[in-house]
PDB file of C-alpha atoms in Angstrom:
ATOM      1  CA  MET A   1       0.003  -0.107  -0.106  1.00 39.00           C
ATOM      2  CA  GLU A   2       2.954   2.412   0.423  1.00 43.00           C
ATOM      3  CA  THR A   3       3.867   2.220  -3.154  1.00 44.00           C
ATOM      4  CA  SER A   4       0.535   2.974  -4.270  1.00 40.00           C
ATOM      5  CA  ILE A   5       0.055   5.981  -2.321  1.00 41.00           C
ATOM      6  CA  ILE A   6       3.460   7.426  -3.429  1.00 44.00           C
ATOM      7  CA  ILE A   7       2.366   6.853  -7.107  1.00 46.00           C
ATOM      8  CA  GLU A   8      -0.974   8.660  -6.198  1.00 45.00           C
ATOM      9  CA  ASN A   9       1.172  11.492  -4.426  1.00 44.00           C
ATOM     10  CA  ASN A  10       3.434  11.640  -7.320  1.00 44.00           C
ATOM     11  CA  ARG A  11       0.490  12.003 -10.010  1.00 47.00           C
ATOM     12  CA  LEU A  12      -1.629  14.621  -7.995  1.00 45.00           C
ATOM     13  CA  ALA A  13       1.637  16.629  -6.831  1.00 46.00           C
ATOM     14  CA  VAL A  14       4.303  16.734  -9.790  1.00 47.00           C
ATOM     15  CA  PRO A  15       2.074  17.221 -12.902  1.00 48.00           C
ATOM     16  CA  GLY A  16      -0.138  19.388 -10.972  1.00 48.00           C
ATOM     17  CA  ARG A  17       1.390  22.452 -13.097  1.00 50.00           C
ATOM     18  CA  ILE A  18       1.380  20.612 -16.098  1.00 51.00           C
ATOM     19  CA  ASP A  19      -2.217  19.475 -16.457  1.00 49.00           C
ATOM     20  CA  ARG A  20      -3.363  23.197 -15.478  1.00 48.00           C
ATOM     21  CA  GLN A  21      -1.714  24.147 -18.806  1.00 47.00           C
ATOM     22  CA  THR A  22      -1.205  21.274 -21.017  1.00 48.00           C
ATOM     23  CA  ALA A  23      -3.955  18.592 -20.320  1.00 49.00           C
ATOM     24  CA  PRO A  24      -6.810  20.319 -21.713  1.00 48.00           C
ATOM     25  CA  ARG A  25      -5.279  21.147 -24.999  1.00 52.00           C
ATOM     26  CA  ILE A  26      -4.255  17.599 -25.268  1.00 49.00           C
ATOM     27  CA  ILE A  27      -7.387  16.167 -24.832  1.00 51.00           C
ATOM     28  CA  PHE A  28      -9.129  18.742 -26.838  1.00 50.00           C
ATOM     29  CA  ARG A  29      -6.466  17.993 -29.544  1.00 51.00           C
ATOM     30  CA  GLU A  30      -7.022  14.024 -29.427  1.00 53.00           C
ATOM     31  CA  LYS A  31     -10.486  13.042 -27.818  1.00 56.00           C
ATOM     32  CA  SER A  32     -12.888  15.542 -29.908  1.00 64.00           C
ATOM     33  CA  PRO A  33     -11.568  16.367 -32.829  1.00 68.00           C
ATOM     34  CA  ILE A  34     -15.228  16.933 -34.204  1.00 71.00           C
ATOM     35  CA  LEU A  35     -15.821  19.484 -31.304  1.00 69.00           C
ATOM     36  CA  ALA A  36     -12.478  20.863 -32.607  1.00 70.00           C
ATOM     37  CA  LEU A  37     -13.709  21.271 -36.202  1.00 73.00           C
ATOM     38  CA  PHE A  38     -17.221  22.736 -34.761  1.00 74.00           C
ATOM     39  CA  PHE A  39     -15.726  25.372 -32.740  1.00 70.00           C
ATOM     40  CA  MET A  40     -13.342  26.217 -35.815  1.00 72.00           C
ATOM     41  CA  LEU A  41     -16.249  26.484 -37.805  1.00 76.00           C
ATOM     42  CA  LEU A  42     -18.788  28.128 -35.657  1.00 73.00           C
ATOM     43  CA  PRO A  43     -17.554  31.583 -36.263  1.00 73.00           C
ATOM     44  CA  LEU A  44     -17.559  31.228 -40.426  1.00 73.00           C
ATOM     45  CA  ALA A  45     -21.045  29.776 -39.995  1.00 70.00           C
ATOM     46  CA  LEU A  46     -22.025  32.661 -37.585  1.00 68.00           C
ATOM     47  CA  HIS A  47     -20.535  35.135 -39.940  1.00 67.00           C
ATOM     48  CA  SER A  48     -21.954  33.486 -43.115  1.00 66.00           C
ATOM     49  CA  SER A  49     -25.812  33.180 -42.035  1.00 59.00           C
ATOM     50  CA  PRO A  50     -27.419  36.197 -40.896  1.00 60.00           C
ATOM     51  CA  ASP A  51     -30.627  33.892 -39.677  1.00 58.00           C
ATOM     52  CA  LEU A  52     -28.345  32.611 -36.557  1.00 50.00           C
ATOM     53  CA  LYS A  53     -27.580  36.085 -35.314  1.00 49.00           C
TER      54      LYS A  53
END
């Protein structure tokens, strides 16, 4: 049990700074490419169609 506690503490303490900056970007790129395309094309759709405004 001591080793599992040490591993959990290392995961929470060491990458804490990295997770806030890089983790959302990595998850957004790898796990949701459809959402990435949607948010990239959304402004174009809003500009091209005045009905959505």
